[in-house]
Amino acid sequence: MTERGGETDRRWEGDLLDLDAYLARIGHTGDRSPTLETLRALHRAHVLAVPFENLEIVLGRPVPIDLPALQDKLVRRARGGYCFEHARLFAAALERLGFGVTGLSSRVGMGSDRVRPATHAVLRVETAETPDTGRVWICDIGFGAGPLEPIEFADGAGTGDSGRSFRLERHVRALGETLAAEEWTLRERRAGGHGEGDGDGWLDLHTFTPNPQYVVDWTVGNHYVSTHPRSPFVRRPIAQRTGPDAHHALYGTTWVTTARADGSRRVRELEPHEVPKVLEDAFGIVLDAEDGAALVTALERLPADPAPED
């Protein structure tokens, strides 16, 4: 291993991961070889097992993304996290298993044409087949409502399941007379063509470039999303959980359940005291009594009309 400040800074500390505990957490009991089949199984298992949530911010605590902290929170305590936490942990697991892993940063758009900061983390992954096929993959396990399986890193490539479809599109954006940037956008189309954005019913979720990102880069982005007053994550509790039949989302006290088969939605407004129980039952997020009470207090103090999110 090279000295700190060299190649070590560009890796994901897979050697520090309790791999057996992580695989048990996501329920993966299959093959561990670094093949595309294994990658698909791991991606699906992680998305279905580990929820998306920002509750530590709402409870007034920092969100570290070092591997020991992530193992304690997401693995041992079976909590969830947001993109930097998910991607950092998944990268360590893939590296430990022998996959080639590169971090990327993306700008979440959700149909907006505004330029937003690059505060979403995704992974570019090479498998054992890559040297022969040239095929590499994008893993987006921390979006909250993203794809269940990896998407090939190729223009027009896609994946879909239970009424939801995703695809990648490549664009070259001119930055001047002699300079251009390669950008990739992940787009989504749900059952029945429901969606916002352009006329074909596809919604632009987020856009990234192929520039490698390292732990230190994600640490900067993580600090912004967990502390900046304009970050949506500091304003209200957010949780998401993807299940085999439905996707659950909680925004403050609004609980939205979306059927995966047809995209139909059920919206319920909760009282603050109901939220901890819903988090446990629908999202698999179990808070102790003290944190549950603190969350209820935070919800009771939320403004009626939150400021627009960046």
PDB file of C-alpha atoms in Angstrom:
ATOM      1  CA  MET A   1       0.000   0.000   0.000  1.00  0.00           C
ATOM      2  CA  THR A   2       1.385   3.440  -0.873  1.00  0.00           C
ATOM      3  CA  GLU A   3       1.921   6.228   1.607  1.00  0.00           C
ATOM      4  CA  ARG A   4      -0.957   8.468   2.594  1.00  0.00           C
ATOM      5  CA  GLY A   5      -1.305  11.284   0.077  1.00  0.00           C
ATOM      6  CA  GLY A   6      -0.677   8.928  -2.846  1.00  0.00           C
ATOM      7  CA  GLU A   7      -2.806   6.159  -4.297  1.00  0.00           C
ATOM      8  CA  THR A   8      -4.449   5.443  -0.925  1.00  0.00           C
ATOM      9  CA  ASP A   9      -6.377   8.720  -1.152  1.00  0.00           C
ATOM     10  CA  ARG A  10      -7.953   7.522  -4.394  1.00  0.00           C
ATOM     11  CA  ARG A  11      -9.312   4.302  -2.928  1.00  0.00           C
ATOM     12  CA  TRP A  12     -12.374   3.443  -0.849  1.00  0.00           C
ATOM     13  CA  GLU A  13     -10.928   1.574   2.175  1.00  0.00           C
ATOM     14  CA  GLY A  14     -12.529  -1.717   1.219  1.00  0.00           C
ATOM     15  CA  ASP A  15      -9.902  -3.463   3.346  1.00  0.00           C
ATOM     16  CA  LEU A  16     -11.485  -1.883   6.447  1.00  0.00           C
ATOM     17  CA  LEU A  17     -15.005  -3.089   5.649  1.00  0.00           C
ATOM     18  CA  ASP A  18     -16.674  -5.852   7.644  1.00  0.00           C
ATOM     19  CA  LEU A  19     -17.814  -7.492   4.420  1.00  0.00           C
ATOM     20  CA  ASP A  20     -19.795 -10.316   6.021  1.00  0.00           C
ATOM     21  CA  ALA A  21     -21.755  -7.853   8.163  1.00  0.00           C
ATOM     22  CA  TYR A  22     -22.486  -5.635   5.160  1.00  0.00           C
ATOM     23  CA  LEU A  23     -23.683  -8.520   2.998  1.00  0.00           C
ATOM     24  CA  ALA A  24     -25.868  -9.747   5.851  1.00  0.00           C
ATOM     25  CA  ARG A  25     -27.315  -6.243   6.187  1.00  0.00           C
ATOM     26  CA  ILE A  26     -28.434  -6.178   2.550  1.00  0.00           C
ATOM     27  CA  GLY A  27     -29.400  -9.857   2.497  1.00  0.00           C
ATOM     28  CA  HIS A  28     -26.960 -10.966  -0.190  1.00  0.00           C
ATOM     29  CA  THR A  29     -26.082 -14.651   0.086  1.00  0.00           C
ATOM     30  CA  GLY A  30     -25.054 -15.265  -3.510  1.00  0.00           C
ATOM     31  CA  ASP A  31     -21.822 -15.243  -5.452  1.00  0.00           C
ATOM     32  CA  ARG A  32     -19.091 -12.766  -4.482  1.00  0.00           C
ATOM     33  CA  SER A  33     -17.034 -12.770  -7.676  1.00  0.00           C
ATOM     34  CA  PRO A  34     -16.755  -9.328  -9.361  1.00  0.00           C
ATOM     35  CA  THR A  35     -19.041 -10.139 -12.279  1.00  0.00           C
ATOM     36  CA  LEU A  36     -21.916  -8.209 -13.799  1.00  0.00           C
ATOM     37  CA  GLU A  37     -24.369 -10.735 -12.366  1.00  0.00           C
ATOM     38  CA  THR A  38     -23.006 -10.131  -8.863  1.00  0.00           C
ATOM     39  CA  LEU A  39     -23.055  -6.357  -9.351  1.00  0.00           C
ATOM     40  CA  ARG A  40     -26.709  -6.465 -10.349  1.00  0.00           C
ATOM     41  CA  ALA A  41     -27.587  -8.596  -7.332  1.00  0.00           C
ATOM     42  CA  LEU A  42     -25.677  -6.355  -4.925  1.00  0.00           C
ATOM     43  CA  HIS A  43     -27.173  -3.167  -6.358  1.00  0.00           C
ATOM     44  CA  ARG A  44     -30.729  -4.463  -6.089  1.00  0.00           C
ATOM     45  CA  ALA A  45     -30.165  -5.844  -2.584  1.00  0.00           C
ATOM     46  CA  HIS A  46     -28.669  -2.584  -1.301  1.00  0.00           C
ATOM     47  CA  VAL A  47     -31.443  -0.403  -2.730  1.00  0.00           C
ATOM     48  CA  LEU A  48     -34.167  -2.622  -1.273  1.00  0.00           C
ATOM     49  CA  ALA A  49     -32.520  -3.001   2.153  1.00  0.00           C
ATOM     50  CA  VAL A  50     -31.030   0.374   3.082  1.00  0.00           C
ATOM     51  CA  PRO A  51     -33.386   3.383   3.234  1.00  0.00           C
ATOM     52  CA  PHE A  52     -32.654   6.970   2.286  1.00  0.00           C
ATOM     53  CA  GLU A  53     -32.845   9.454   5.171  1.00  0.00           C
ATOM     54  CA  ASN A  54     -31.441  12.718   6.547  1.00  0.00           C
ATOM     55  CA  LEU A  55     -32.570  12.382  10.163  1.00  0.00           C
ATOM     56  CA  GLU A  56     -29.174  12.977  11.763  1.00  0.00           C
ATOM     57  CA  ILE A  57     -29.161  16.511  10.333  1.00  0.00           C
ATOM     58  CA  VAL A  58     -32.638  17.204  11.694  1.00  0.00           C
ATOM     59  CA  LEU A  59     -31.537  15.858  15.083  1.00  0.00           C
ATOM     60  CA  GLY A  60     -28.636  18.303  15.121  1.00  0.00           C
ATOM     61  CA  ARG A  61     -25.806  15.866  14.554  1.00  0.00           C
ATOM     62  CA  PRO A  62     -23.043  15.786  11.929  1.00  0.00           C
ATOM     63  CA  VAL A  63     -23.052  13.263   9.085  1.00  0.00           C
ATOM     64  CA  PRO A  64     -19.551  11.757   8.809  1.00  0.00           C
ATOM     65  CA  ILE A  65     -18.762   9.635   5.754  1.00  0.00           C
ATOM     66  CA  ASP A  66     -15.675   7.854   7.024  1.00  0.00           C
ATOM     67  CA  LEU A  67     -16.020   4.090   6.772  1.00  0.00           C
ATOM     68  CA  PRO A  68     -16.131   3.270  10.520  1.00  0.00           C
ATOM     69  CA  ALA A  69     -18.996   5.742  11.017  1.00  0.00           C
ATOM     70  CA  LEU A  70     -20.897   4.364   8.035  1.00  0.00           C
ATOM     71  CA  GLN A  71     -20.482   0.781   9.187  1.00  0.00           C
ATOM     72  CA  ASP A  72     -21.809   1.712  12.608  1.00  0.00           C
ATOM     73  CA  LYS A  73     -24.811   3.610  11.295  1.00  0.00           C
ATOM     74  CA  LEU A  74     -25.907   1.837   8.112  1.00  0.00           C
ATOM     75  CA  VAL A  75     -24.728  -1.693   8.930  1.00  0.00           C
ATOM     76  CA  ARG A  76     -24.673  -2.308  12.685  1.00  0.00           C
ATOM     77  CA  ARG A  77     -27.523   0.037  13.654  1.00  0.00           C
ATOM     78  CA  ALA A  78     -29.476  -0.686  10.438  1.00  0.00           C
ATOM     79  CA  ARG A  79     -30.186   2.968   9.762  1.00  0.00           C
ATOM     80  CA  GLY A  80     -30.244   4.675   6.388  1.00  0.00           C
ATOM     81  CA  GLY A  81     -28.504   7.660   4.854  1.00  0.00           C
ATOM     82  CA  TYR A  82     -28.328   9.846   1.800  1.00  0.00           C
ATOM     83  CA  CYS A  83     -26.254   9.559  -1.376  1.00  0.00           C
ATOM     84  CA  PHE A  84     -22.767  10.225   0.013  1.00  0.00           C
ATOM     85  CA  GLU A  85     -23.279   7.635   2.735  1.00  0.00           C
ATOM     86  CA  HIS A  86     -24.760   5.003   0.426  1.00  0.00           C
ATOM     87  CA  ALA A  87     -22.209   5.471  -2.345  1.00  0.00           C
ATOM     88  CA  ARG A  88     -19.232   5.570   0.029  1.00  0.00           C
ATOM     89  CA  LEU A  89     -20.254   2.298   1.702  1.00  0.00           C
ATOM     90  CA  PHE A  90     -21.150   0.591  -1.576  1.00  0.00           C
ATOM     91  CA  ALA A  91     -17.836   1.679  -3.116  1.00  0.00           C
ATOM     92  CA  ALA A  92     -15.927   0.092  -0.237  1.00  0.00           C
ATOM     93  CA  ALA A  93     -17.860  -3.159  -0.650  1.00  0.00           C
ATOM     94  CA  LEU A  94     -17.301  -3.283  -4.414  1.00  0.00           C
ATOM     95  CA  GLU A  95     -13.608  -2.499  -4.038  1.00  0.00           C
ATOM     96  CA  ARG A  96     -13.254  -5.251  -1.433  1.00  0.00           C
ATOM     97  CA  LEU A  97     -14.890  -7.714  -3.833  1.00  0.00           C
ATOM     98  CA  GLY A  98     -12.550  -6.823  -6.681  1.00  0.00           C
ATOM     99  CA  PHE A  99     -14.613  -4.444  -8.804  1.00  0.00           C
ATOM    100  CA  GLY A 100     -13.055  -1.326 -10.305  1.00  0.00           C
ATOM    101  CA  VAL A 101     -14.715   1.691  -8.690  1.00  0.00           C
ATOM    102  CA  THR A 102     -14.611   5.381  -9.584  1.00  0.00           C
ATOM    103  CA  GLY A 103     -16.646   8.029  -7.802  1.00  0.00           C
ATOM    104  CA  LEU A 104     -18.568  10.691  -9.737  1.00  0.00           C
ATOM    105  CA  SER A 105     -20.495  13.788  -8.646  1.00  0.00           C
ATOM    106  CA  SER A 106     -23.799  14.820 -10.182  1.00  0.00           C
ATOM    107  CA  ARG A 107     -26.078  17.859 -10.237  1.00  0.00           C
ATOM    108  CA  VAL A 108     -29.655  17.051  -9.244  1.00  0.00           C
ATOM    109  CA  GLY A 109     -32.081  18.801 -11.567  1.00  0.00           C
ATOM    110  CA  MET A 110     -35.468  17.073 -11.283  1.00  0.00           C
ATOM    111  CA  GLY A 111     -36.607  18.829 -14.450  1.00  0.00           C
ATOM    112  CA  SER A 112     -35.221  22.254 -13.554  1.00  0.00           C
ATOM    113  CA  ASP A 113     -32.966  24.134 -15.984  1.00  0.00           C
ATOM    114  CA  ARG A 114     -31.121  25.869 -13.123  1.00  0.00           C
ATOM    115  CA  VAL A 115     -27.473  25.034 -12.541  1.00  0.00           C
ATOM    116  CA  ARG A 116     -27.295  23.443  -9.120  1.00  0.00           C
ATOM    117  CA  PRO A 117     -24.216  22.349  -7.166  1.00  0.00           C
ATOM    118  CA  ALA A 118     -22.832  18.854  -7.740  1.00  0.00           C
ATOM    119  CA  THR A 119     -24.157  17.306  -4.536  1.00  0.00           C
ATOM    120  CA  HIS A 120     -25.162  13.801  -5.621  1.00  0.00           C
ATOM    121  CA  ALA A 121     -22.780  10.818  -5.584  1.00  0.00           C
ATOM    122  CA  VAL A 122     -22.808   7.975  -8.120  1.00  0.00           C
ATOM    123  CA  LEU A 123     -20.316   5.272  -9.047  1.00  0.00           C
ATOM    124  CA  ARG A 124     -18.679   4.156 -12.281  1.00  0.00           C
ATOM    125  CA  VAL A 125     -17.964   0.430 -11.966  1.00  0.00           C
ATOM    126  CA  GLU A 126     -15.860  -2.020 -13.948  1.00  0.00           C
ATOM    127  CA  THR A 127     -16.539  -5.755 -13.678  1.00  0.00           C
ATOM    128  CA  ALA A 128     -14.472  -8.840 -14.435  1.00  0.00           C
ATOM    129  CA  GLU A 129     -15.921  -8.807 -17.963  1.00  0.00           C
ATOM    130  CA  THR A 130     -14.937  -5.197 -18.700  1.00  0.00           C
ATOM    131  CA  PRO A 131     -11.450  -5.944 -20.151  1.00  0.00           C
ATOM    132  CA  ASP A 132     -13.083  -8.202 -22.756  1.00  0.00           C
ATOM    133  CA  THR A 133     -16.319  -6.314 -23.435  1.00  0.00           C
ATOM    134  CA  GLY A 134     -15.375  -2.693 -22.715  1.00  0.00           C
ATOM    135  CA  ARG A 135     -18.677  -2.320 -20.857  1.00  0.00           C
ATOM    136  CA  VAL A 136     -18.744  -0.264 -17.646  1.00  0.00           C
ATOM    137  CA  TRP A 137     -21.677   0.552 -15.387  1.00  0.00           C
ATOM    138  CA  ILE A 138     -23.240   3.402 -13.436  1.00  0.00           C
ATOM    139  CA  CYS A 139     -24.484   2.511  -9.955  1.00  0.00           C
ATOM    140  CA  ASP A 140     -26.923   4.990  -8.405  1.00  0.00           C
ATOM    141  CA  ILE A 141     -27.805   3.381  -5.095  1.00  0.00           C
ATOM    142  CA  GLY A 142     -28.260   6.566  -3.057  1.00  0.00           C
ATOM    143  CA  PHE A 143     -30.833   8.615  -4.961  1.00  0.00           C
ATOM    144  CA  GLY A 144     -33.773   7.444  -2.892  1.00  0.00           C
ATOM    145  CA  ALA A 145     -35.978   6.689  -5.896  1.00  0.00           C
ATOM    146  CA  GLY A 146     -33.424   5.552  -8.424  1.00  0.00           C
ATOM    147  CA  PRO A 147     -33.033   2.401 -10.494  1.00  0.00           C
ATOM    148  CA  LEU A 148     -32.880  -1.004  -8.865  1.00  0.00           C
ATOM    149  CA  GLU A 149     -30.029  -2.190 -11.078  1.00  0.00           C
ATOM    150  CA  PRO A 150     -26.903  -0.665 -12.637  1.00  0.00           C
ATOM    151  CA  ILE A 151     -27.164   1.084 -16.000  1.00  0.00           C
ATOM    152  CA  GLU A 152     -24.534   0.575 -18.669  1.00  0.00           C
ATOM    153  CA  PHE A 153     -22.419   3.692 -19.085  1.00  0.00           C
ATOM    154  CA  ALA A 154     -23.424   4.185 -22.714  1.00  0.00           C
ATOM    155  CA  ASP A 155     -25.538   6.733 -24.562  1.00  0.00           C
ATOM    156  CA  GLY A 156     -29.159   5.561 -24.663  1.00  0.00           C
ATOM    157  CA  ALA A 157     -28.625   2.642 -22.267  1.00  0.00           C
ATOM    158  CA  GLY A 158     -31.423   1.994 -19.824  1.00  0.00           C
ATOM    159  CA  THR A 159     -33.047  -0.225 -17.270  1.00  0.00           C
ATOM    160  CA  GLY A 160     -36.562  -0.648 -15.986  1.00  0.00           C
ATOM    161  CA  ASP A 161     -38.739  -2.597 -13.610  1.00  0.00           C
ATOM    162  CA  SER A 162     -42.358  -2.643 -12.487  1.00  0.00           C
ATOM    163  CA  GLY A 163     -43.519   0.303 -14.553  1.00  0.00           C
ATOM    164  CA  ARG A 164     -40.452   2.542 -14.073  1.00  0.00           C
ATOM    165  CA  SER A 165     -37.850   3.173 -16.761  1.00  0.00           C
ATOM    166  CA  PHE A 166     -34.463   4.913 -16.630  1.00  0.00           C
ATOM    167  CA  ARG A 167     -31.983   5.798 -19.345  1.00  0.00           C
ATOM    168  CA  LEU A 168     -28.665   7.597 -19.728  1.00  0.00           C
ATOM    169  CA  GLU A 169     -28.104  10.264 -22.354  1.00  0.00           C
ATOM    170  CA  ARG A 170     -24.804  11.845 -23.378  1.00  0.00           C
ATOM    171  CA  HIS A 171     -24.501  15.495 -24.345  1.00  0.00           C
ATOM    172  CA  VAL A 172     -21.567  17.698 -25.301  1.00  0.00           C
ATOM    173  CA  ARG A 173     -22.019  21.225 -23.964  1.00  0.00           C
ATOM    174  CA  ALA A 174     -20.034  24.006 -25.606  1.00  0.00           C
ATOM    175  CA  LEU A 175     -18.212  26.171 -23.070  1.00  0.00           C
ATOM    176  CA  GLY A 176     -16.645  28.484 -25.615  1.00  0.00           C
ATOM    177  CA  GLU A 177     -15.212  28.429 -29.102  1.00  0.00           C
ATOM    178  CA  THR A 178     -12.573  25.806 -28.263  1.00  0.00           C
ATOM    179  CA  LEU A 179     -13.826  24.124 -25.100  1.00  0.00           C
ATOM    180  CA  ALA A 180     -16.647  21.631 -24.534  1.00  0.00           C
ATOM    181  CA  ALA A 181     -17.785  19.427 -21.656  1.00  0.00           C
ATOM    182  CA  GLU A 182     -19.129  15.878 -21.823  1.00  0.00           C
ATOM    183  CA  GLU A 183     -22.246  15.544 -19.678  1.00  0.00           C
ATOM    184  CA  TRP A 184     -24.424  12.540 -18.895  1.00  0.00           C
ATOM    185  CA  THR A 185     -28.029  12.794 -17.710  1.00  0.00           C
ATOM    186  CA  LEU A 186     -30.037  10.111 -15.949  1.00  0.00           C
ATOM    187  CA  ARG A 187     -33.677  10.356 -16.989  1.00  0.00           C
ATOM    188  CA  GLU A 188     -36.787   8.604 -15.696  1.00  0.00           C
ATOM    189  CA  ARG A 189     -40.146   7.704 -17.151  1.00  0.00           C
ATOM    190  CA  ARG A 190     -42.811   6.091 -14.988  1.00  0.00           C
ATOM    191  CA  ALA A 191     -45.808   3.941 -15.836  1.00  0.00           C
ATOM    192  CA  GLY A 192     -48.262   5.620 -18.167  1.00  0.00           C
ATOM    193  CA  GLY A 193     -45.710   8.205 -19.261  1.00  0.00           C
ATOM    194  CA  HIS A 194     -46.267  10.312 -16.156  1.00  0.00           C
ATOM    195  CA  GLY A 195     -43.530  12.787 -15.575  1.00  0.00           C
ATOM    196  CA  GLU A 196     -42.377  16.347 -15.881  1.00  0.00           C
ATOM    197  CA  GLY A 197     -39.884  17.815 -18.288  1.00  0.00           C
ATOM    198  CA  ASP A 198     -39.938  17.547 -22.066  1.00  0.00           C
ATOM    199  CA  GLY A 199     -42.787  16.422 -24.262  1.00  0.00           C
ATOM    200  CA  ASP A 200     -41.805  12.777 -24.362  1.00  0.00           C
ATOM    201  CA  GLY A 201     -42.648  12.337 -20.690  1.00  0.00           C
ATOM    202  CA  TRP A 202     -39.065  11.825 -19.508  1.00  0.00           C
ATOM    203  CA  LEU A 203     -37.798  13.691 -16.454  1.00  0.00           C
ATOM    204  CA  ASP A 204     -34.143  14.697 -16.088  1.00  0.00           C
ATOM    205  CA  LEU A 205     -33.072  13.476 -12.636  1.00  0.00           C
ATOM    206  CA  HIS A 206     -29.422  14.473 -12.453  1.00  0.00           C
ATOM    207  CA  THR A 207     -26.442  15.252 -14.680  1.00  0.00           C
ATOM    208  CA  PHE A 208     -22.804  14.301 -14.179  1.00  0.00           C
ATOM    209  CA  THR A 209     -19.460  14.417 -15.944  1.00  0.00           C
ATOM    210  CA  PRO A 210     -16.956  11.525 -16.118  1.00  0.00           C
ATOM    211  CA  ASN A 211     -14.393  13.411 -13.982  1.00  0.00           C
ATOM    212  CA  PRO A 212     -13.207  11.149 -11.115  1.00  0.00           C
ATOM    213  CA  GLN A 213     -14.163  12.141  -7.581  1.00  0.00           C
ATOM    214  CA  TYR A 214     -12.458  10.950  -4.421  1.00  0.00           C
ATOM    215  CA  VAL A 215     -13.443  10.735  -0.774  1.00  0.00           C
ATOM    216  CA  VAL A 216     -12.076  14.226  -0.153  1.00  0.00           C
ATOM    217  CA  ASP A 217     -14.339  15.639  -2.902  1.00  0.00           C
ATOM    218  CA  TRP A 218     -17.407  13.941  -1.506  1.00  0.00           C
ATOM    219  CA  THR A 219     -16.484  15.197   1.958  1.00  0.00           C
ATOM    220  CA  VAL A 220     -16.788  18.766   0.670  1.00  0.00           C
ATOM    221  CA  GLY A 221     -20.151  18.048  -0.983  1.00  0.00           C
ATOM    222  CA  ASN A 222     -21.390  16.259   2.110  1.00  0.00           C
ATOM    223  CA  HIS A 223     -20.537  19.272   4.261  1.00  0.00           C
ATOM    224  CA  TYR A 224     -22.619  21.502   1.998  1.00  0.00           C
ATOM    225  CA  VAL A 225     -25.732  19.331   1.921  1.00  0.00           C
ATOM    226  CA  SER A 226     -25.639  18.675   5.675  1.00  0.00           C
ATOM    227  CA  THR A 227     -25.011  22.259   6.862  1.00  0.00           C
ATOM    228  CA  HIS A 228     -25.810  24.924   4.271  1.00  0.00           C
ATOM    229  CA  PRO A 229     -29.064  26.817   4.954  1.00  0.00           C
ATOM    230  CA  ARG A 230     -30.077  26.496   1.297  1.00  0.00           C
ATOM    231  CA  SER A 231     -29.735  22.729   1.338  1.00  0.00           C
ATOM    232  CA  PRO A 232     -33.125  20.961   1.373  1.00  0.00           C
ATOM    233  CA  PHE A 233     -31.705  18.412   3.807  1.00  0.00           C
ATOM    234  CA  VAL A 234     -31.378  20.920   6.661  1.00  0.00           C
ATOM    235  CA  ARG A 235     -34.975  22.140   6.441  1.00  0.00           C
ATOM    236  CA  ARG A 236     -37.115  19.087   7.141  1.00  0.00           C
ATOM    237  CA  PRO A 237     -36.935  15.314   7.606  1.00  0.00           C
ATOM    238  CA  ILE A 238     -36.765  13.345   4.379  1.00  0.00           C
ATOM    239  CA  ALA A 239     -36.923   9.558   4.080  1.00  0.00           C
ATOM    240  CA  GLN A 240     -37.433   7.164   1.188  1.00  0.00           C
ATOM    241  CA  ARG A 241     -37.682   3.405   0.977  1.00  0.00           C
ATOM    242  CA  THR A 242     -38.005   1.280  -2.137  1.00  0.00           C
ATOM    243  CA  GLY A 243     -39.880  -1.983  -1.737  1.00  0.00           C
ATOM    244  CA  PRO A 244     -40.747  -4.726  -4.208  1.00  0.00           C
ATOM    245  CA  ASP A 245     -44.268  -3.363  -4.676  1.00  0.00           C
ATOM    246  CA  ALA A 246     -44.188   0.289  -3.607  1.00  0.00           C
ATOM    247  CA  HIS A 247     -41.954   3.253  -2.953  1.00  0.00           C
ATOM    248  CA  HIS A 248     -42.452   5.221   0.271  1.00  0.00           C
ATOM    249  CA  ALA A 249     -41.385   8.839   0.691  1.00  0.00           C
ATOM    250  CA  LEU A 250     -41.676  11.130   3.701  1.00  0.00           C
ATOM    251  CA  TYR A 251     -41.267  14.903   3.333  1.00  0.00           C
ATOM    252  CA  GLY A 252     -41.710  16.517   6.712  1.00  0.00           C
ATOM    253  CA  THR A 253     -45.102  15.135   7.745  1.00  0.00           C
ATOM    254  CA  THR A 254     -46.286  14.225   4.226  1.00  0.00           C
ATOM    255  CA  TRP A 255     -46.167  10.485   3.512  1.00  0.00           C
ATOM    256  CA  VAL A 256     -46.389   9.496  -0.165  1.00  0.00           C
ATOM    257  CA  THR A 257     -46.753   5.887  -1.285  1.00  0.00           C
ATOM    258  CA  THR A 258     -46.271   5.165  -5.001  1.00  0.00           C
ATOM    259  CA  ALA A 259     -47.205   1.789  -6.460  1.00  0.00           C
ATOM    260  CA  ARG A 260     -44.360   0.427  -8.577  1.00  0.00           C
ATOM    261  CA  ALA A 261     -46.693  -1.332 -11.022  1.00  0.00           C
ATOM    262  CA  ASP A 262     -48.741   1.621 -12.283  1.00  0.00           C
ATOM    263  CA  GLY A 263     -47.355   4.752 -10.609  1.00  0.00           C
ATOM    264  CA  SER A 264     -50.540   5.432  -8.646  1.00  0.00           C
ATOM    265  CA  ARG A 265     -49.971   7.543  -5.521  1.00  0.00           C
ATOM    266  CA  ARG A 266     -51.478   7.760  -2.059  1.00  0.00           C
ATOM    267  CA  VAL A 267     -50.722  10.881  -0.022  1.00  0.00           C
ATOM    268  CA  ARG A 268     -51.333  11.110   3.714  1.00  0.00           C
ATOM    269  CA  GLU A 269     -50.667  14.027   6.061  1.00  0.00           C
ATOM    270  CA  LEU A 270     -49.362  12.813   9.401  1.00  0.00           C
ATOM    271  CA  GLU A 271     -49.420  14.369  12.831  1.00  0.00           C
ATOM    272  CA  PRO A 272     -45.865  14.868  14.150  1.00  0.00           C
ATOM    273  CA  HIS A 273     -46.294  12.224  16.851  1.00  0.00           C
ATOM    274  CA  GLU A 274     -47.199   9.627  14.183  1.00  0.00           C
ATOM    275  CA  VAL A 275     -43.956   9.990  12.243  1.00  0.00           C
ATOM    276  CA  PRO A 276     -41.604   7.804  14.344  1.00  0.00           C
ATOM    277  CA  LYS A 277     -43.993   4.845  14.075  1.00  0.00           C
ATOM    278  CA  VAL A 278     -44.398   5.321  10.323  1.00  0.00           C
ATOM    279  CA  LEU A 279     -40.627   5.497   9.928  1.00  0.00           C
ATOM    280  CA  GLU A 280     -40.339   2.156  11.708  1.00  0.00           C
ATOM    281  CA  ASP A 281     -43.192   0.374   9.961  1.00  0.00           C
ATOM    282  CA  ALA A 282     -42.887   1.680   6.383  1.00  0.00           C
ATOM    283  CA  PHE A 283     -39.231   2.689   6.147  1.00  0.00           C
ATOM    284  CA  GLY A 284     -37.463   0.268   8.498  1.00  0.00           C
ATOM    285  CA  ILE A 285     -35.907   3.177  10.424  1.00  0.00           C
ATOM    286  CA  VAL A 286     -36.033   2.555  14.156  1.00  0.00           C
ATOM    287  CA  LEU A 287     -35.285   5.503  16.450  1.00  0.00           C
ATOM    288  CA  ASP A 288     -34.796   5.198  20.186  1.00  0.00           C
ATOM    289  CA  ALA A 289     -37.225   7.026  22.480  1.00  0.00           C
ATOM    290  CA  GLU A 290     -35.007  10.088  22.888  1.00  0.00           C
ATOM    291  CA  ASP A 291     -34.419  10.562  19.165  1.00  0.00           C
ATOM    292  CA  GLY A 292     -38.069   9.917  18.396  1.00  0.00           C
ATOM    293  CA  ALA A 293     -39.134  12.635  20.829  1.00  0.00           C
ATOM    294  CA  ALA A 294     -36.547  15.050  19.402  1.00  0.00           C
ATOM    295  CA  LEU A 295     -37.813  14.365  15.877  1.00  0.00           C
ATOM    296  CA  VAL A 296     -41.415  15.056  16.912  1.00  0.00           C
ATOM    297  CA  THR A 297     -40.317  18.368  18.439  1.00  0.00           C
ATOM    298  CA  ALA A 298     -38.483  19.302  15.239  1.00  0.00           C
ATOM    299  CA  LEU A 299     -41.565  18.471  13.168  1.00  0.00           C
ATOM    300  CA  GLU A 300     -43.784  20.596  15.401  1.00  0.00           C
ATOM    301  CA  ARG A 301     -41.504  23.564  14.705  1.00  0.00           C
ATOM    302  CA  LEU A 302     -41.536  23.227  10.915  1.00  0.00           C
ATOM    303  CA  PRO A 303     -42.895  26.253   9.023  1.00  0.00           C
ATOM    304  CA  ALA A 304     -46.200  25.665   7.280  1.00  0.00           C
ATOM    305  CA  ASP A 305     -44.742  26.523   3.871  1.00  0.00           C
ATOM    306  CA  PRO A 306     -41.068  25.596   3.545  1.00  0.00           C
ATOM    307  CA  ALA A 307     -38.906  27.850   1.385  1.00  0.00           C
ATOM    308  CA  PRO A 308     -38.307  26.692  -2.203  1.00  0.00           C
ATOM    309  CA  GLU A 309     -35.502  24.158  -2.430  1.00  0.00           C
ATOM    310  CA  ASP A 310     -32.349  24.608  -4.461  1.00  0.00           C
TER     311      ASP A 310
END
